[in-house]
Tab-separated table of C-alpha atoms in Angstrom:
chain	number	residue	atom	x	y	z
A	22	UNK	CA	-4.814	-14.348	-1.420
A	23	UNK	CA	-4.149	-11.853	-3.918
A	24	UNK	CA	-0.239	-11.465	-3.719
A	25	UNK	CA	0.038	-15.674	-3.096
A	26	UNK	CA	-2.047	-17.349	-5.689
A	27	UNK	CA	0.029	-15.469	-9.058
A	28	UNK	CA	2.578	-16.600	-7.655
A	29	UNK	CA	1.128	-20.208	-6.411
A	30	UNK	CA	-0.096	-20.303	-10.051
A	31	UNK	CA	3.220	-18.905	-11.706
A	32	UNK	CA	4.935	-21.897	-9.942
A	33	UNK	CA	2.807	-24.476	-10.364
A	34	UNK	CA	3.061	-24.118	-14.466
A	35	UNK	CA	5.772	-21.587	-15.342
A	36	UNK	CA	2.899	-20.120	-17.691
A	37	UNK	CA	1.813	-16.578	-18.042
A	38	UNK	CA	-1.537	-18.667	-19.712
A	39	UNK	CA	-2.597	-19.945	-16.989
A	40	UNK	CA	-2.261	-15.555	-14.738
A	41	UNK	CA	-4.504	-14.421	-17.442
A	42	UNK	CA	-7.265	-16.869	-17.499
A	43	UNK	CA	-8.368	-16.768	-13.807
A	44	UNK	CA	-8.042	-12.620	-13.465
A	45	UNK	CA	-10.703	-13.189	-16.041
A	46	UNK	CA	-12.269	-15.763	-14.162
A	47	UNK	CA	-11.662	-13.025	-11.272
A	48	UNK	CA	-13.167	-10.467	-13.614
A	49	UNK	CA	-16.211	-11.528	-15.312
A	50	UNK	CA	-17.935	-12.459	-12.566
A	51	UNK	CA	-19.121	-8.275	-12.078
A	52	UNK	CA	-19.716	-7.938	-15.893
A	53	UNK	CA	-22.594	-10.690	-15.559
A	54	UNK	CA	-23.815	-10.002	-12.277
A	55	UNK	CA	-22.814	-6.350	-10.674
A	56	UNK	CA	-25.697	-5.145	-11.310
A	57	UNK	CA	-28.581	-7.810	-10.596
A	58	UNK	CA	-26.899	-8.680	-7.004
A	59	UNK	CA	-27.132	-5.079	-6.072
A	60	UNK	CA	-31.317	-4.660	-6.070
A	61	UNK	CA	-31.382	-8.106	-4.889
A	62	UNK	CA	-28.952	-8.128	-1.657
A	63	UNK	CA	-31.535	-4.788	-1.442
A	64	UNK	CA	-34.287	-6.796	-0.352
A	65	UNK	CA	-31.887	-9.587	2.173
A	66	UNK	CA	-30.572	-9.584	5.506
A	67	UNK	CA	-27.304	-7.836	4.845
A	68	UNK	CA	-25.421	-9.818	7.740
A	69	UNK	CA	-26.545	-13.167	7.358
A	70	UNK	CA	-24.971	-12.233	3.034
A	71	UNK	CA	-21.730	-10.982	4.867
A	72	UNK	CA	-21.470	-13.917	6.834
A	73	UNK	CA	-22.591	-16.753	3.985
A	74	UNK	CA	-19.574	-15.130	1.686
A	75	UNK	CA	-17.155	-15.280	3.885
A	76	UNK	CA	-18.592	-18.928	4.983
A	77	UNK	CA	-17.790	-19.492	0.714
A	78	UNK	CA	-14.536	-18.242	0.406
A	79	UNK	CA	-13.840	-19.632	4.118
A	80	UNK	CA	-14.596	-23.309	2.845
A	81	UNK	CA	-12.835	-22.516	-0.942
A	82	UNK	CA	-9.912	-21.227	0.342
A	83	UNK	CA	-9.724	-24.284	2.723
A	84	UNK	CA	-10.401	-26.823	-0.710
A	85	UNK	CA	-6.719	-24.843	-2.549
A	86	UNK	CA	-4.830	-25.679	1.177
A	87	UNK	CA	-6.135	-29.433	1.735
A	88	UNK	CA	-4.281	-29.340	-1.989
A	89	UNK	CA	-1.583	-28.129	-1.342
A	90	UNK	CA	-1.194	-30.073	1.179
A	91	UNK	CA	-1.590	-32.676	-0.512
A	92	UNK	CA	0.885	-32.091	-3.810
A	93	UNK	CA	-1.902	-33.144	-5.902
A	94	UNK	CA	-1.027	-32.544	-9.696
A	95	UNK	CA	-0.181	-30.007	-12.038
A	96	UNK	CA	-3.871	-30.606	-14.230
A	97	UNK	CA	-5.612	-31.110	-10.837
A	98	UNK	CA	-4.406	-28.060	-9.295
A	99	UNK	CA	-5.596	-25.412	-12.028
A	100	UNK	CA	-8.383	-26.978	-12.222
A	101	UNK	CA	-8.668	-26.352	-8.565
A	102	UNK	CA	-7.386	-23.550	-8.598
A	103	UNK	CA	-10.142	-21.937	-11.532
A	104	UNK	CA	-13.213	-23.399	-9.645
A	105	UNK	CA	-12.051	-22.212	-5.795
A	106	UNK	CA	-11.121	-18.993	-8.092
A	107	UNK	CA	-15.290	-18.961	-9.756
A	108	UNK	CA	-16.691	-19.571	-5.902
A	109	UNK	CA	-14.447	-16.323	-4.650
A	110	UNK	CA	-15.343	-13.857	-7.707
A	111	UNK	CA	-19.370	-14.536	-6.753
A	112	UNK	CA	-18.698	-14.076	-3.144
A	113	UNK	CA	-16.771	-10.781	-3.579
A	114	UNK	CA	-19.379	-9.375	-5.316
A	115	UNK	CA	-22.135	-10.284	-2.994
A	116	UNK	CA	-19.542	-8.685	-0.249
A	117	UNK	CA	-18.449	-5.268	-1.759
A	118	UNK	CA	-22.142	-4.963	-3.016
A	119	UNK	CA	-22.976	-5.652	0.936
A	120	UNK	CA	-20.516	-3.671	2.653
A	121	UNK	CA	-21.738	-0.261	1.258
A	122	UNK	CA	-25.115	-1.377	3.055
A	123	UNK	CA	-23.544	-3.023	6.175
A	124	UNK	CA	-22.013	0.664	6.587
A	125	UNK	CA	-25.435	1.829	7.450
A	126	UNK	CA	-26.197	-0.471	9.909
A	127	UNK	CA	-22.907	0.332	11.891
A	128	UNK	CA	-23.218	3.868	12.573
A	129	UNK	CA	-25.579	7.169	12.326
A	130	UNK	CA	-25.983	8.471	9.242
A	131	UNK	CA	-23.419	11.815	10.705
A	132	UNK	CA	-20.529	9.585	10.726
A	133	UNK	CA	-21.272	7.479	7.861
A	134	UNK	CA	-17.592	9.996	6.563
A	135	UNK	CA	-16.023	9.530	10.179
A	136	UNK	CA	-16.362	5.328	9.785
A	137	UNK	CA	-15.159	4.533	5.636
A	138	UNK	CA	-12.275	7.403	6.566
A	139	UNK	CA	-11.243	5.147	9.221
A	140	UNK	CA	-11.689	1.770	7.314
A	141	UNK	CA	-10.135	2.920	3.597
A	142	UNK	CA	-7.156	4.310	6.123
A	143	UNK	CA	-6.845	1.095	7.604
A	144	UNK	CA	-6.675	-0.599	4.335
A	145	UNK	CA	-4.582	1.275	2.302
A	146	UNK	CA	-2.229	0.850	5.283
A	147	UNK	CA	-2.628	-2.971	4.452
A	148	UNK	CA	-1.975	-2.268	1.063
A	149	UNK	CA	1.050	-1.162	1.724
A	150	UNK	CA	2.268	-3.564	4.256
A	151	UNK	CA	0.755	-6.735	3.018
A	152	UNK	CA	2.672	-7.431	0.058
A	153	UNK	CA	5.705	-7.321	1.895
A	154	UNK	CA	5.090	-9.776	4.953
A	155	UNK	CA	3.199	-12.181	2.201
A	156	UNK	CA	6.667	-11.932	0.548
A	157	UNK	CA	8.488	-12.406	3.280
A	158	UNK	CA	5.562	-16.338	4.217
A	159	UNK	CA	5.718	-16.830	0.749
A	160	UNK	CA	9.558	-17.211	0.616
A	161	UNK	CA	9.958	-19.699	3.926
A	162	UNK	CA	6.389	-21.427	5.019
A	163	UNK	CA	4.418	-23.770	2.646
A	164	UNK	CA	2.180	-22.654	0.151
A	165	UNK	CA	-0.974	-24.240	1.854
A	166	UNK	CA	0.021	-22.903	4.972
A	167	UNK	CA	-0.175	-20.314	3.678
A	168	UNK	CA	-3.448	-20.581	2.647
A	169	UNK	CA	-4.066	-21.349	5.553
A	170	UNK	CA	-3.475	-18.327	7.466
A	171	UNK	CA	-5.954	-16.213	4.277
A	172	UNK	CA	-8.837	-19.322	5.453
A	173	UNK	CA	-8.114	-18.161	9.174
A	174	UNK	CA	-8.627	-14.934	8.061
A	175	UNK	CA	-11.625	-15.823	6.891
A	176	UNK	CA	-12.712	-17.006	9.597
A	177	UNK	CA	-12.276	-13.947	12.133
A	178	UNK	CA	-14.550	-12.228	9.676
A	179	UNK	CA	-17.052	-14.557	9.535
A	180	UNK	CA	-17.633	-14.251	13.818
A	181	UNK	CA	-16.918	-11.155	13.826
A	182	UNK	CA	-19.595	-10.181	11.653
A	183	UNK	CA	-21.896	-12.886	13.798
A	184	UNK	CA	-21.492	-10.856	16.595
A	185	UNK	CA	-21.266	-7.129	15.331
A	186	UNK	CA	-24.563	-5.566	16.805
A	187	UNK	CA	-26.220	-3.716	14.157
A	188	UNK	CA	-28.680	0.298	15.327
A	189	UNK	CA	-30.868	-1.107	12.684
A	190	UNK	CA	-32.270	-3.405	10.360
A	191	UNK	CA	-33.706	-3.435	6.571
A	192	UNK	CA	-37.172	-5.282	6.807
A	193	UNK	CA	-36.411	-8.768	5.876
A	194	UNK	CA	-40.129	-10.453	6.665
A	195	UNK	CA	-40.913	-10.375	2.938
A	196	UNK	CA	-37.251	-10.427	1.263
A	197	UNK	CA	-37.698	-13.589	-0.378
A	198	UNK	CA	-41.664	-12.894	-1.706
A	199	UNK	CA	-39.496	-9.304	-2.818
A	200	UNK	CA	-36.812	-10.694	-4.997
A	201	UNK	CA	-38.785	-11.099	-8.194
A	202	UNK	CA	-39.948	-7.917	-7.556
A	203	UNK	CA	-35.998	-6.706	-7.099
A	204	UNK	CA	-35.241	-8.218	-10.141
A	205	UNK	CA	-37.216	-6.548	-12.372
A	206	UNK	CA	-37.445	-3.434	-10.841
A	207	UNK	CA	-32.716	-3.568	-11.566
A	208	UNK	CA	-33.539	-4.588	-15.438
A	209	UNK	CA	-35.899	-1.390	-15.854
A	210	UNK	CA	-32.989	1.154	-13.869
A	211	UNK	CA	-30.819	-0.449	-15.850
A	212	UNK	CA	-32.142	0.282	-19.146
A	213	UNK	CA	-33.786	3.865	-17.780
A	214	UNK	CA	-29.431	4.244	-16.668
A	215	UNK	CA	-28.158	2.673	-19.729
A	216	UNK	CA	-30.025	5.049	-22.051
A	217	UNK	CA	-29.469	8.154	-19.857
A	218	UNK	CA	-25.687	7.088	-20.356
A	219	UNK	CA	-26.142	7.349	-23.878
A	220	UNK	CA	-27.972	10.761	-24.289
A	221	UNK	CA	-24.314	12.547	-22.637
A	222	UNK	CA	-21.623	12.926	-24.553
A	223	UNK	CA	-19.332	14.269	-21.491
A	224	UNK	CA	-20.319	10.936	-19.642
A	225	UNK	CA	-20.368	7.975	-22.794
A	226	UNK	CA	-17.336	8.449	-24.084
A	227	UNK	CA	-15.085	8.398	-21.120
A	228	UNK	CA	-16.510	4.852	-19.925
A	229	UNK	CA	-15.767	3.737	-23.439
A	230	UNK	CA	-12.062	5.463	-23.841
A	231	UNK	CA	-11.844	3.708	-19.987
A	232	UNK	CA	-12.845	-0.066	-21.763
A	233	UNK	CA	-11.153	1.199	-24.305
A	234	UNK	CA	-7.428	1.997	-21.682
A	235	UNK	CA	-8.968	-1.768	-19.708
A	236	UNK	CA	-8.868	-3.792	-22.432
A	237	UNK	CA	-5.366	-2.264	-23.250
A	238	UNK	CA	-3.743	-2.478	-19.982
A	239	UNK	CA	-5.514	-4.894	-18.042
A	240	UNK	CA	-3.007	-7.486	-18.174
A	241	UNK	CA	0.049	-5.249	-17.729
A	242	UNK	CA	-0.026	-6.832	-14.171
A	243	UNK	CA	0.818	-10.427	-15.355
A	244	UNK	CA	3.069	-9.401	-17.711
A	245	UNK	CA	5.293	-7.397	-15.448
A	246	UNK	CA	4.590	-10.344	-13.075
A	247	UNK	CA	6.237	-12.888	-15.002
A	248	UNK	CA	9.113	-10.811	-16.015
A	249	UNK	CA	9.599	-10.336	-12.550
A	250	UNK	CA	9.675	-13.307	-11.543
A	251	UNK	CA	10.937	-15.450	-13.893
A	252	UNK	CA	13.144	-13.527	-16.739
A	253	UNK	CA	14.269	-11.494	-14.031
A	254	UNK	CA	14.212	-13.802	-11.133
A	255	UNK	CA	12.820	-12.070	-8.099
A	256	UNK	CA	12.234	-14.037	-5.057
A	257	UNK	CA	8.670	-12.885	-3.419
A	258	UNK	CA	10.075	-10.315	-1.097
A	259	UNK	CA	11.118	-8.599	-3.293
A	260	UNK	CA	7.953	-8.965	-5.050
A	261	UNK	CA	6.153	-7.684	-2.313
A	262	UNK	CA	8.729	-4.767	-1.567
A	263	UNK	CA	7.958	-3.876	-5.914
A	264	UNK	CA	4.019	-4.007	-5.116
A	265	UNK	CA	3.948	-2.098	-1.215
A	266	UNK	CA	5.938	1.013	-3.756
A	267	UNK	CA	2.998	0.575	-6.288
A	268	UNK	CA	0.393	1.001	-3.315
A	269	UNK	CA	2.127	4.138	-2.323
A	270	UNK	CA	2.473	5.695	-5.818
A	271	UNK	CA	-0.645	4.625	-5.660
A	272	UNK	CA	-1.884	7.071	-2.584
A	273	UNK	CA	0.671	9.555	-4.118
A	274	UNK	CA	-1.130	9.180	-7.567
A	275	UNK	CA	-4.679	10.746	-5.015
A	276	UNK	CA	-3.338	13.611	-3.755
A	277	UNK	CA	-1.305	15.286	-6.696
A	278	UNK	CA	-5.609	14.184	-9.083
A	279	UNK	CA	-6.930	16.994	-6.366
A	280	UNK	CA	-4.488	19.633	-7.244
A	281	UNK	CA	-4.796	18.805	-10.950
A	282	UNK	CA	-8.760	18.391	-11.305
A	283	UNK	CA	-7.607	21.721	-10.608
A	284	UNK	CA	-5.398	23.013	-13.428
A	285	UNK	CA	-6.191	20.824	-16.451
A	286	UNK	CA	-10.092	20.556	-17.941
A	287	UNK	CA	-11.611	17.152	-17.607
A	288	UNK	CA	-10.601	15.995	-20.947
A	289	UNK	CA	-7.556	17.333	-21.778
A	290	UNK	CA	-6.545	15.366	-19.022
A	291	UNK	CA	-7.791	12.135	-19.657
A	292	UNK	CA	-5.977	12.356	-23.082
A	293	UNK	CA	-2.637	13.136	-21.322
A	294	UNK	CA	-3.239	10.039	-18.947
A	295	UNK	CA	-3.825	8.348	-21.947
A	296	UNK	CA	-0.732	8.759	-23.243
A	297	UNK	CA	1.229	8.908	-20.167
A	298	UNK	CA	0.529	5.599	-19.845
A	299	UNK	CA	2.072	4.131	-23.082
A	300	UNK	CA	4.432	6.160	-22.791
A	301	UNK	CA	5.091	4.436	-19.072
A	302	UNK	CA	4.331	0.765	-20.865
A	303	UNK	CA	7.104	1.320	-23.383
A	304	UNK	CA	9.663	2.277	-20.736
A	305	UNK	CA	9.120	-0.619	-19.398
A	306	UNK	CA	9.157	-3.179	-21.878
A	307	UNK	CA	12.428	-1.300	-23.350
A	308	UNK	CA	14.344	-1.287	-20.295
A	309	UNK	CA	16.039	-4.331	-18.429
A	310	UNK	CA	17.223	-2.199	-15.972
A	311	UNK	CA	15.313	-3.500	-12.482
A	312	UNK	CA	15.636	0.629	-10.899
A	313	UNK	CA	13.321	1.294	-14.518
A	314	UNK	CA	11.222	-1.879	-14.576
A	315	UNK	CA	10.286	-0.640	-10.583
A	316	UNK	CA	10.042	3.232	-11.390
A	317	UNK	CA	8.064	2.985	-14.425
A	318	UNK	CA	5.517	0.312	-12.600
A	319	UNK	CA	5.723	2.893	-9.781
A	320	UNK	CA	4.116	5.683	-12.223
A	321	UNK	CA	2.410	4.112	-14.390
A	322	UNK	CA	-0.132	3.422	-10.150
A	323	UNK	CA	0.544	7.094	-10.196
A	324	UNK	CA	-1.310	7.583	-13.883
A	325	UNK	CA	-3.797	4.916	-13.250
A	326	UNK	CA	-4.995	6.439	-9.881
A	327	UNK	CA	-5.429	9.844	-11.825
A	328	UNK	CA	-6.968	8.485	-14.273
A	329	UNK	CA	-9.643	7.000	-12.286
A	330	UNK	CA	-10.450	9.108	-9.925
A	331	UNK	CA	-10.255	12.368	-12.646
A	332	UNK	CA	-13.341	9.837	-14.469
A	333	UNK	CA	-14.859	9.156	-11.468
A	334	UNK	CA	-15.114	13.090	-10.351
A	335	UNK	CA	-16.427	13.636	-14.050
A	336	UNK	CA	-18.943	11.639	-13.658
A	337	UNK	CA	-20.097	13.213	-10.413
A	338	UNK	CA	-20.726	16.055	-11.801
A	339	UNK	CA	-22.025	15.434	-15.108
A	340	UNK	CA	-24.319	13.366	-13.842
A	341	UNK	CA	-27.672	14.429	-12.447
A	342	UNK	CA	-27.819	12.900	-8.339
A	343	UNK	CA	-30.981	11.308	-9.149
A	344	UNK	CA	-29.434	9.399	-11.965
A	345	UNK	CA	-25.679	9.035	-10.504
A	346	UNK	CA	-26.264	5.186	-8.665
A	347	UNK	CA	-27.332	3.695	-11.567
A	348	UNK	CA	-24.786	5.612	-14.220
A	349	UNK	CA	-21.449	4.060	-11.583
A	350	UNK	CA	-23.403	0.665	-11.245
A	351	UNK	CA	-23.102	0.729	-15.282
A	352	UNK	CA	-19.179	2.375	-14.802
A	353	UNK	CA	-18.747	-0.787	-12.122
A	354	UNK	CA	-19.886	-3.238	-14.318
A	355	UNK	CA	-18.552	-1.995	-18.145
A	356	UNK	CA	-15.314	-1.600	-17.143
A	357	UNK	CA	-14.447	-4.790	-14.420
A	358	UNK	CA	-15.924	-6.725	-17.128
A	359	UNK	CA	-14.299	-6.017	-19.761
A	360	UNK	CA	-11.886	-6.639	-17.892
A	361	UNK	CA	-11.516	-10.485	-19.027
A	362	UNK	CA	-10.670	-9.638	-22.802
A	363	UNK	CA	-8.182	-7.547	-21.529
A	364	UNK	CA	-6.668	-10.763	-19.440
A	365	UNK	CA	-7.549	-13.644	-22.125
A	366	UNK	CA	-6.527	-10.646	-24.659
A	367	UNK	CA	-3.083	-9.684	-23.684
A	368	UNK	CA	-2.401	-13.477	-21.901
A	369	UNK	CA	-2.323	-14.967	-25.751
A	370	UNK	CA	-0.487	-12.366	-26.450
A	371	UNK	CA	2.530	-12.690	-23.897
A	372	UNK	CA	1.713	-16.346	-24.656
A	373	UNK	CA	2.802	-16.262	-28.456
A	374	UNK	CA	5.687	-13.060	-28.756
A	375	UNK	CA	6.676	-13.172	-25.300
A	376	UNK	CA	5.079	-10.383	-22.501
A	377	UNK	CA	7.753	-7.897	-22.812
A	378	UNK	CA	6.251	-7.483	-26.186
A	379	UNK	CA	2.978	-7.793	-24.980
A	380	UNK	CA	3.700	-4.730	-22.818
A	381	UNK	CA	5.571	-2.796	-26.322
A	382	UNK	CA	2.023	-4.059	-28.358
A	383	UNK	CA	-0.348	-2.610	-25.560
A	384	UNK	CA	1.459	0.949	-24.937
A	385	UNK	CA	1.366	0.969	-28.764
A	386	UNK	CA	-2.333	0.518	-28.499
A	387	UNK	CA	-2.794	3.139	-25.896
A	388	UNK	CA	-1.413	5.092	-27.590
A	389	UNK	CA	-3.811	4.816	-30.292
A	390	UNK	CA	-6.150	4.994	-27.661
A	391	UNK	CA	-5.198	8.568	-26.886
A	392	UNK	CA	-5.942	9.723	-30.487
A	393	UNK	CA	-9.890	8.272	-30.250
A	394	UNK	CA	-9.411	9.958	-26.839
A	395	UNK	CA	-8.387	13.547	-27.934
A	396	UNK	CA	-10.522	13.414	-31.339
A	397	UNK	CA	-13.488	12.430	-28.725
A	398	UNK	CA	-13.465	14.859	-26.276
A	399	UNK	CA	-12.779	17.521	-28.906
A	400	UNK	CA	-15.727	16.825	-30.373
A	401	UNK	CA	-17.427	16.610	-26.649
A	402	UNK	CA	-15.574	20.332	-25.644
A	403	UNK	CA	-17.241	21.633	-29.026
A	404	UNK	CA	-20.621	20.913	-28.455
A	405	UNK	CA	-20.056	21.891	-25.246
A	406	UNK	CA	-19.414	25.387	-25.488
């Protein structure tokens, strides 16, 4: 659905502004609910939460599949897509937060690393293969059937989770009575974490800069999809192949960043990554050659992987262990949440002047952010010295 839904919206409406709105709907709940849900989940039955989130997503996509099969009017279809996207987004928060806890109930502590490696290995493999398969399926089978396939997989997931026997369970005997305590506790932790984050400039400044980067660049995926699909006329299977190249490029970034972190100081790497993101987007905006466009997208994926992992590593190095969870939650909520602003601003700009010029403006904005980052990270380095 991550591959198919943007294409469905674009083919139904022919407008990129709806892509931006839906992307904002998919990210805004993380900003509002991400932190409180974490504390509440700790006091509920995590297995039941996993099943519940799968069930709601199954029902949501079933409604979408039926609407597509019935070929309802475009206006009503957009309303359904918006509603389904919101429901799925909220369930994604439940699922994302629950999965981390769920893993701890599956195996003994000494096997956590092995299990996580297996899970992420499967995800990376899917990220490479699925866009190719999705592109072919989207080209040859009805959209309703493609959505129905997602429904089947959520059903399979629900049944599998229901049949997993956990080696241990959290005490949920008083789970409902403790929800109020959990909410109060999480807001206390949030305030404590915010004070801690604001106090350490080497943690605060990268958060501010990453937020500015996300606002400036969030809509690139939607803008590039519009250019490839509408302006260059690429088919769904061709776009799927490009997305697979992007997935491989992101993997390359995870390998390169380890070498870069050893060779380049974090502040310098942060500035260089933001400048590189600006340059690659400028190349994309100025070129009409497909090879150059795909190469630019691949380089952007590598660069974003380097940027994200280097910021995570810096956070782990700078934050005390007792505060790492809270600071990480603040980072995640802020960075995912501000994506909504980026989608909306980028969508309105592209709707007014076109997606290609929109990417060009994004490149200029990132260059400005790189100058700000140069000043801030120099200040941090001088202060640390």
